Amino acid sequence: MGILEDKSNARLFYKYLSKVYDQVNRFNWTEEMRSEALSWLEFVDDPRVLDVGCGTGFGTEGLLDHADDVHGLDQSVHQMEKAFEKFGKRDRVNFYRGDAERLPFRDDAFDIVWSSGSIEYWPNPVEGLREIRRVAKPGGQVLVVGPDYPHNRVLQRVADAIMLFYDEDEADRMFDAAGYEAFEHHIQQATPRSPRAITTVARVPEE
């Protein structure tokens, strides 16, 4: 387990990173990448949408272009304070402080669940993916963005020490274990020299 997969370490890390997160993040996870990911989702009429690990609200902002009933959850109050500055606490988005592995929502509550830049900090990613499946409606969609495992062996050792990086085979294993039956992976990258993101779009099984 990487050092930032410990929740207390991750909270401390984001206490300081939140001050510059939006400036740093845009080099690795761009508006163009977000738009591409959003294009893989099918938004029904009046969808209820959840952003798990919403952070400062970068993904949330994109979701608001497609839905009015948007909810955001994060464990870092410092990250969420930046999101409050953009959207208010209860104006355009309903925000909750909480844990991706213990979501405070009823079963079958959301048409779409989005999570970008969060799974790499979950100590138990399969449990988090199960929770997302639980709160998503049968037939609904789930989109999860995480860091693709690097090919360079030196970078692999660094990645393993920090947080969860995973390739398509590991993504297959995690989504299978979490009970998803239909999913596909996409590799996204801001520039040829940027870290690669692995974006999985899954369909929640019909009950």
PDB file of C-alpha atoms in Angstrom:
ATOM      1  CA  MET A   1       0.000   0.000   0.000  1.00  0.00           C
ATOM      2  CA  GLY A   2       1.341   3.423  -0.953  1.00  0.00           C
ATOM      3  CA  ILE A   3       1.831   6.142   1.646  1.00  0.00           C
ATOM      4  CA  LEU A   4      -1.136   8.197   0.365  1.00  0.00           C
ATOM      5  CA  GLU A   5      -3.525   5.245   0.503  1.00  0.00           C
ATOM      6  CA  ASP A   6      -3.578   5.840   4.249  1.00  0.00           C
ATOM      7  CA  LYS A   7      -6.569   8.140   4.758  1.00  0.00           C
ATOM      8  CA  SER A   8      -4.957  10.321   7.427  1.00  0.00           C
ATOM      9  CA  ASN A   9      -1.900  10.843   5.208  1.00  0.00           C
ATOM     10  CA  ALA A  10      -4.126  11.696   2.248  1.00  0.00           C
ATOM     11  CA  ARG A  11      -6.076  14.258   4.287  1.00  0.00           C
ATOM     12  CA  LEU A  12      -2.843  15.918   5.443  1.00  0.00           C
ATOM     13  CA  PHE A  13      -1.478  15.867   1.885  1.00  0.00           C
ATOM     14  CA  TYR A  14      -4.562  17.613   0.519  1.00  0.00           C
ATOM     15  CA  LYS A  15      -4.595  20.159   3.330  1.00  0.00           C
ATOM     16  CA  TYR A  16      -1.560  21.714   1.638  1.00  0.00           C
ATOM     17  CA  LEU A  17      -2.134  20.654  -1.965  1.00  0.00           C
ATOM     18  CA  SER A  18      -5.594  22.245  -1.952  1.00  0.00           C
ATOM     19  CA  LYS A  19      -3.949  25.678  -2.086  1.00  0.00           C
ATOM     20  CA  VAL A  20      -2.525  25.006  -5.567  1.00  0.00           C
ATOM     21  CA  TYR A  21      -4.485  21.949  -6.709  1.00  0.00           C
ATOM     22  CA  ASP A  22      -6.419  23.624  -9.519  1.00  0.00           C
ATOM     23  CA  GLN A  23      -3.251  25.120 -10.990  1.00  0.00           C
ATOM     24  CA  VAL A  24      -1.300  21.843 -10.815  1.00  0.00           C
ATOM     25  CA  ASN A  25      -4.122  19.519 -11.835  1.00  0.00           C
ATOM     26  CA  ARG A  26      -4.868  21.190 -15.162  1.00  0.00           C
ATOM     27  CA  PHE A  27      -1.564  19.965 -16.619  1.00  0.00           C
ATOM     28  CA  ASN A  28      -2.503  16.297 -16.087  1.00  0.00           C
ATOM     29  CA  TRP A  29      -6.309  16.286 -16.175  1.00  0.00           C
ATOM     30  CA  THR A  30      -7.518  18.903 -18.634  1.00  0.00           C
ATOM     31  CA  GLU A  31     -10.894  20.285 -19.651  1.00  0.00           C
ATOM     32  CA  GLU A  32     -10.514  18.463 -22.961  1.00  0.00           C
ATOM     33  CA  MET A  33      -9.949  15.146 -21.185  1.00  0.00           C
ATOM     34  CA  ARG A  34     -12.923  15.822 -18.920  1.00  0.00           C
ATOM     35  CA  SER A  35     -15.129  16.618 -21.920  1.00  0.00           C
ATOM     36  CA  GLU A  36     -14.035  13.432 -23.646  1.00  0.00           C
ATOM     37  CA  ALA A  37     -14.855  11.392 -20.547  1.00  0.00           C
ATOM     38  CA  LEU A  38     -18.260  13.048 -20.228  1.00  0.00           C
ATOM     39  CA  SER A  39     -19.016  12.153 -23.847  1.00  0.00           C
ATOM     40  CA  TRP A  40     -18.859   8.453 -22.890  1.00  0.00           C
ATOM     41  CA  LEU A  41     -21.792   8.840 -20.504  1.00  0.00           C
ATOM     42  CA  GLU A  42     -25.469   8.720 -21.378  1.00  0.00           C
ATOM     43  CA  PHE A  43     -27.349  11.376 -19.429  1.00  0.00           C
ATOM     44  CA  VAL A  44     -31.037  10.587 -19.014  1.00  0.00           C
ATOM     45  CA  ASP A  45     -33.665  13.305 -18.511  1.00  0.00           C
ATOM     46  CA  ASP A  46     -33.213  15.058 -15.150  1.00  0.00           C
ATOM     47  CA  PRO A  47     -30.388  12.786 -13.982  1.00  0.00           C
ATOM     48  CA  ARG A  48     -29.285  12.572 -10.366  1.00  0.00           C
ATOM     49  CA  VAL A  49     -25.485  12.534 -10.378  1.00  0.00           C
ATOM     50  CA  LEU A  50     -22.830  11.904  -7.718  1.00  0.00           C
ATOM     51  CA  ASP A  51     -19.174  12.975  -7.835  1.00  0.00           C
ATOM     52  CA  VAL A  52     -17.180  10.735  -5.457  1.00  0.00           C
ATOM     53  CA  GLY A  53     -13.930  12.375  -4.358  1.00  0.00           C
ATOM     54  CA  CYS A  54     -15.052  15.678  -5.844  1.00  0.00           C
ATOM     55  CA  GLY A  55     -12.100  17.628  -4.424  1.00  0.00           C
ATOM     56  CA  THR A  56     -12.138  21.244  -5.575  1.00  0.00           C
ATOM     57  CA  GLY A  57     -14.952  20.506  -8.020  1.00  0.00           C
ATOM     58  CA  PHE A  58     -13.205  20.165 -11.375  1.00  0.00           C
ATOM     59  CA  GLY A  59     -15.198  17.094 -12.351  1.00  0.00           C
ATOM     60  CA  THR A  60     -18.298  18.547 -10.695  1.00  0.00           C
ATOM     61  CA  GLU A  61     -18.101  21.579 -12.962  1.00  0.00           C
ATOM     62  CA  GLY A  62     -18.257  19.364 -16.028  1.00  0.00           C
ATOM     63  CA  LEU A  63     -21.173  17.375 -14.633  1.00  0.00           C
ATOM     64  CA  LEU A  64     -23.144  20.590 -14.131  1.00  0.00           C
ATOM     65  CA  ASP A  65     -23.151  21.068 -17.900  1.00  0.00           C
ATOM     66  CA  HIS A  66     -25.269  17.908 -18.157  1.00  0.00           C
ATOM     67  CA  ALA A  67     -27.286  17.751 -14.933  1.00  0.00           C
ATOM     68  CA  ASP A  68     -28.971  20.020 -12.408  1.00  0.00           C
ATOM     69  CA  ASP A  69     -29.198  17.530  -9.532  1.00  0.00           C
ATOM     70  CA  VAL A  70     -25.493  17.123  -8.707  1.00  0.00           C
ATOM     71  CA  HIS A  71     -23.991  15.874  -5.432  1.00  0.00           C
ATOM     72  CA  GLY A  72     -20.336  15.915  -4.408  1.00  0.00           C
ATOM     73  CA  LEU A  73     -18.522  13.978  -1.687  1.00  0.00           C
ATOM     74  CA  ASP A  74     -14.953  14.233  -0.422  1.00  0.00           C
ATOM     75  CA  GLN A  75     -13.007  13.385   2.741  1.00  0.00           C
ATOM     76  CA  SER A  76     -10.867  16.552   2.609  1.00  0.00           C
ATOM     77  CA  VAL A  77     -12.571  19.632   4.015  1.00  0.00           C
ATOM     78  CA  HIS A  78      -9.724  21.759   2.624  1.00  0.00           C
ATOM     79  CA  GLN A  79     -10.412  20.563  -0.912  1.00  0.00           C
ATOM     80  CA  MET A  80     -14.153  21.040  -0.461  1.00  0.00           C
ATOM     81  CA  GLU A  81     -13.706  24.602   0.763  1.00  0.00           C
ATOM     82  CA  LYS A  82     -12.325  25.423  -2.684  1.00  0.00           C
ATOM     83  CA  ALA A  83     -15.413  23.821  -4.219  1.00  0.00           C
ATOM     84  CA  PHE A  84     -17.672  25.859  -1.898  1.00  0.00           C
ATOM     85  CA  GLU A  85     -16.058  29.017  -3.258  1.00  0.00           C
ATOM     86  CA  LYS A  86     -17.075  27.995  -6.777  1.00  0.00           C
ATOM     87  CA  PHE A  87     -20.556  26.592  -6.209  1.00  0.00           C
ATOM     88  CA  GLY A  88     -21.672  27.413  -2.659  1.00  0.00           C
ATOM     89  CA  LYS A  89     -22.412  24.694  -0.091  1.00  0.00           C
ATOM     90  CA  ARG A  90     -26.020  24.082  -1.088  1.00  0.00           C
ATOM     91  CA  ASP A  91     -26.602  26.259  -4.153  1.00  0.00           C
ATOM     92  CA  ARG A  92     -25.724  24.476  -7.390  1.00  0.00           C
ATOM     93  CA  VAL A  93     -24.292  21.345  -5.734  1.00  0.00           C
ATOM     94  CA  ASN A  94     -25.125  19.402  -2.563  1.00  0.00           C
ATOM     95  CA  PHE A  95     -21.835  18.633  -0.817  1.00  0.00           C
ATOM     96  CA  TYR A  96     -21.076  15.968   1.791  1.00  0.00           C
ATOM     97  CA  ARG A  97     -17.947  15.140   3.712  1.00  0.00           C
ATOM     98  CA  GLY A  98     -17.519  11.398   3.661  1.00  0.00           C
ATOM     99  CA  ASP A  99     -15.653   8.239   2.753  1.00  0.00           C
ATOM    100  CA  ALA A 100     -15.787   6.622  -0.684  1.00  0.00           C
ATOM    101  CA  GLU A 101     -15.748   3.207   0.965  1.00  0.00           C
ATOM    102  CA  ARG A 102     -18.798   4.033   3.149  1.00  0.00           C
ATOM    103  CA  LEU A 103     -21.025   6.265   1.057  1.00  0.00           C
ATOM    104  CA  PRO A 104     -23.796   7.967   3.082  1.00  0.00           C
ATOM    105  CA  PHE A 105     -26.509   7.379   0.484  1.00  0.00           C
ATOM    106  CA  ARG A 106     -29.322   4.884   0.033  1.00  0.00           C
ATOM    107  CA  ASP A 107     -29.214   2.090  -2.510  1.00  0.00           C
ATOM    108  CA  ASP A 108     -30.050   2.903  -6.148  1.00  0.00           C
ATOM    109  CA  ALA A 109     -29.919   6.663  -5.535  1.00  0.00           C
ATOM    110  CA  PHE A 110     -28.058   7.974  -8.604  1.00  0.00           C
ATOM    111  CA  ASP A 111     -28.332   7.645 -12.368  1.00  0.00           C
ATOM    112  CA  ILE A 112     -24.615   8.349 -12.845  1.00  0.00           C
ATOM    113  CA  VAL A 113     -21.691   8.136 -10.441  1.00  0.00           C
ATOM    114  CA  TRP A 114     -18.451   9.864 -11.449  1.00  0.00           C
ATOM    115  CA  SER A 115     -15.099   9.663  -9.687  1.00  0.00           C
ATOM    116  CA  SER A 116     -11.951  11.270 -11.077  1.00  0.00           C
ATOM    117  CA  GLY A 117      -8.611  11.408  -9.295  1.00  0.00           C
ATOM    118  CA  SER A 118      -9.849   9.654  -6.163  1.00  0.00           C
ATOM    119  CA  ILE A 119      -9.540   5.860  -6.440  1.00  0.00           C
ATOM    120  CA  GLU A 120      -5.753   6.025  -6.148  1.00  0.00           C
ATOM    121  CA  TYR A 121      -6.165   7.112  -2.487  1.00  0.00           C
ATOM    122  CA  TRP A 122      -8.635   4.394  -1.459  1.00  0.00           C
ATOM    123  CA  PRO A 123      -7.111   1.735   0.821  1.00  0.00           C
ATOM    124  CA  ASN A 124      -9.707  -0.763  -0.442  1.00  0.00           C
ATOM    125  CA  PRO A 125     -10.578   0.203  -4.031  1.00  0.00           C
ATOM    126  CA  VAL A 126     -12.775  -2.849  -4.631  1.00  0.00           C
ATOM    127  CA  GLU A 127     -14.874  -1.904  -1.610  1.00  0.00           C
ATOM    128  CA  GLY A 128     -15.168   1.635  -2.940  1.00  0.00           C
ATOM    129  CA  LEU A 129     -16.285   0.345  -6.329  1.00  0.00           C
ATOM    130  CA  ARG A 130     -18.863  -1.889  -4.616  1.00  0.00           C
ATOM    131  CA  GLU A 131     -20.209   1.112  -2.733  1.00  0.00           C
ATOM    132  CA  ILE A 132     -20.486   3.079  -5.960  1.00  0.00           C
ATOM    133  CA  ARG A 133     -22.364   0.189  -7.550  1.00  0.00           C
ATOM    134  CA  ARG A 134     -24.677   0.050  -4.536  1.00  0.00           C
ATOM    135  CA  VAL A 135     -25.716   3.707  -4.735  1.00  0.00           C
ATOM    136  CA  ALA A 136     -26.074   3.702  -8.530  1.00  0.00           C
ATOM    137  CA  LYS A 137     -29.348   2.629 -10.082  1.00  0.00           C
ATOM    138  CA  PRO A 138     -29.516  -0.684 -11.943  1.00  0.00           C
ATOM    139  CA  GLY A 139     -28.657   0.064 -15.556  1.00  0.00           C
ATOM    140  CA  GLY A 140     -26.968   3.313 -14.546  1.00  0.00           C
ATOM    141  CA  GLN A 141     -23.421   4.273 -15.418  1.00  0.00           C
ATOM    142  CA  VAL A 142     -20.242   4.615 -13.402  1.00  0.00           C
ATOM    143  CA  LEU A 143     -17.117   6.429 -14.589  1.00  0.00           C
ATOM    144  CA  VAL A 144     -13.848   6.151 -12.674  1.00  0.00           C
ATOM    145  CA  VAL A 145     -10.592   7.896 -13.572  1.00  0.00           C
ATOM    146  CA  GLY A 146      -7.326   6.755 -12.019  1.00  0.00           C
ATOM    147  CA  PRO A 147      -3.598   6.853 -12.817  1.00  0.00           C
ATOM    148  CA  ASP A 148      -2.372   4.344 -15.391  1.00  0.00           C
ATOM    149  CA  TYR A 149       0.527   2.174 -14.237  1.00  0.00           C
ATOM    150  CA  PRO A 150       3.807   3.504 -15.682  1.00  0.00           C
ATOM    151  CA  HIS A 151       5.911   1.364 -18.010  1.00  0.00           C
ATOM    152  CA  ASN A 152       9.291   2.558 -16.714  1.00  0.00           C
ATOM    153  CA  ARG A 153      10.561   0.320 -13.887  1.00  0.00           C
ATOM    154  CA  VAL A 154      11.982   3.200 -11.856  1.00  0.00           C
ATOM    155  CA  LEU A 155       8.669   5.038 -12.075  1.00  0.00           C
ATOM    156  CA  GLN A 156       6.858   1.835 -11.156  1.00  0.00           C
ATOM    157  CA  ARG A 157       8.792   1.624  -7.877  1.00  0.00           C
ATOM    158  CA  VAL A 158       8.022   5.265  -7.129  1.00  0.00           C
ATOM    159  CA  ALA A 159       4.344   4.767  -8.019  1.00  0.00           C
ATOM    160  CA  ASP A 160       4.034   1.690  -5.809  1.00  0.00           C
ATOM    161  CA  ALA A 161       5.453   3.615  -2.855  1.00  0.00           C
ATOM    162  CA  ILE A 162       3.056   6.534  -3.184  1.00  0.00           C
ATOM    163  CA  MET A 163      -0.462   5.363  -4.063  1.00  0.00           C
ATOM    164  CA  LEU A 164      -2.485   3.059  -6.296  1.00  0.00           C
ATOM    165  CA  PHE A 165      -1.508   2.962  -9.961  1.00  0.00           C
ATOM    166  CA  TYR A 166      -3.083   0.245 -12.083  1.00  0.00           C
ATOM    167  CA  ASP A 167      -3.213  -1.070 -15.618  1.00  0.00           C
ATOM    168  CA  GLU A 168      -6.121  -2.478 -17.632  1.00  0.00           C
ATOM    169  CA  ASP A 169      -5.638  -5.998 -16.287  1.00  0.00           C
ATOM    170  CA  GLU A 170      -5.830  -4.755 -12.708  1.00  0.00           C
ATOM    171  CA  ALA A 171      -8.834  -2.602 -13.595  1.00  0.00           C
ATOM    172  CA  ASP A 172     -10.522  -5.718 -14.985  1.00  0.00           C
ATOM    173  CA  ARG A 173      -9.835  -7.545 -11.730  1.00  0.00           C
ATOM    174  CA  MET A 174     -11.137  -4.728  -9.521  1.00  0.00           C
ATOM    175  CA  PHE A 175     -14.330  -4.113 -11.471  1.00  0.00           C
ATOM    176  CA  ASP A 176     -15.020  -7.846 -11.733  1.00  0.00           C
ATOM    177  CA  ALA A 177     -14.525  -8.271  -7.994  1.00  0.00           C
ATOM    178  CA  ALA A 178     -16.837  -5.332  -7.313  1.00  0.00           C
ATOM    179  CA  GLY A 179     -19.658  -6.982  -9.254  1.00  0.00           C
ATOM    180  CA  TYR A 180     -19.632  -5.103 -12.547  1.00  0.00           C
ATOM    181  CA  GLU A 181     -20.310  -7.146 -15.652  1.00  0.00           C
ATOM    182  CA  ALA A 182     -19.985  -4.634 -18.503  1.00  0.00           C
ATOM    183  CA  PHE A 183     -17.172  -2.063 -18.595  1.00  0.00           C
ATOM    184  CA  GLU A 184     -14.530  -0.632 -20.891  1.00  0.00           C
ATOM    185  CA  HIS A 185     -11.256   1.193 -20.301  1.00  0.00           C
ATOM    186  CA  HIS A 186      -9.892   4.248 -22.093  1.00  0.00           C
ATOM    187  CA  ILE A 187      -6.379   5.691 -21.826  1.00  0.00           C
ATOM    188  CA  GLN A 188      -6.282   9.493 -21.705  1.00  0.00           C
ATOM    189  CA  GLN A 189      -3.271  11.793 -21.721  1.00  0.00           C
ATOM    190  CA  ALA A 190      -2.918  15.584 -21.761  1.00  0.00           C
ATOM    191  CA  THR A 191       0.360  15.573 -23.732  1.00  0.00           C
ATOM    192  CA  PRO A 192       2.774  12.829 -24.835  1.00  0.00           C
ATOM    193  CA  ARG A 193       4.914  13.614 -21.777  1.00  0.00           C
ATOM    194  CA  SER A 194       2.079  13.783 -19.258  1.00  0.00           C
ATOM    195  CA  PRO A 195       1.102  10.939 -16.938  1.00  0.00           C
ATOM    196  CA  ARG A 196      -1.573   8.718 -18.454  1.00  0.00           C
ATOM    197  CA  ALA A 197      -5.017   8.339 -16.949  1.00  0.00           C
ATOM    198  CA  ILE A 198      -7.064   5.160 -17.170  1.00  0.00           C
ATOM    199  CA  THR A 199     -10.775   5.925 -17.418  1.00  0.00           C
ATOM    200  CA  THR A 200     -13.266   3.112 -16.926  1.00  0.00           C
ATOM    201  CA  VAL A 201     -16.914   3.404 -17.931  1.00  0.00           C
ATOM    202  CA  ALA A 202     -19.089   0.695 -16.400  1.00  0.00           C
ATOM    203  CA  ARG A 203     -22.750  -0.214 -16.544  1.00  0.00           C
ATOM    204  CA  VAL A 204     -24.408  -1.192 -13.274  1.00  0.00           C
ATOM    205  CA  PRO A 205     -25.969  -4.663 -13.621  1.00  0.00           C
ATOM    206  CA  GLU A 206     -29.747  -4.808 -13.899  1.00  0.00           C
ATOM    207  CA  GLU A 207     -31.259  -6.453 -10.838  1.00  0.00           C
TER     208      GLU A 207
END
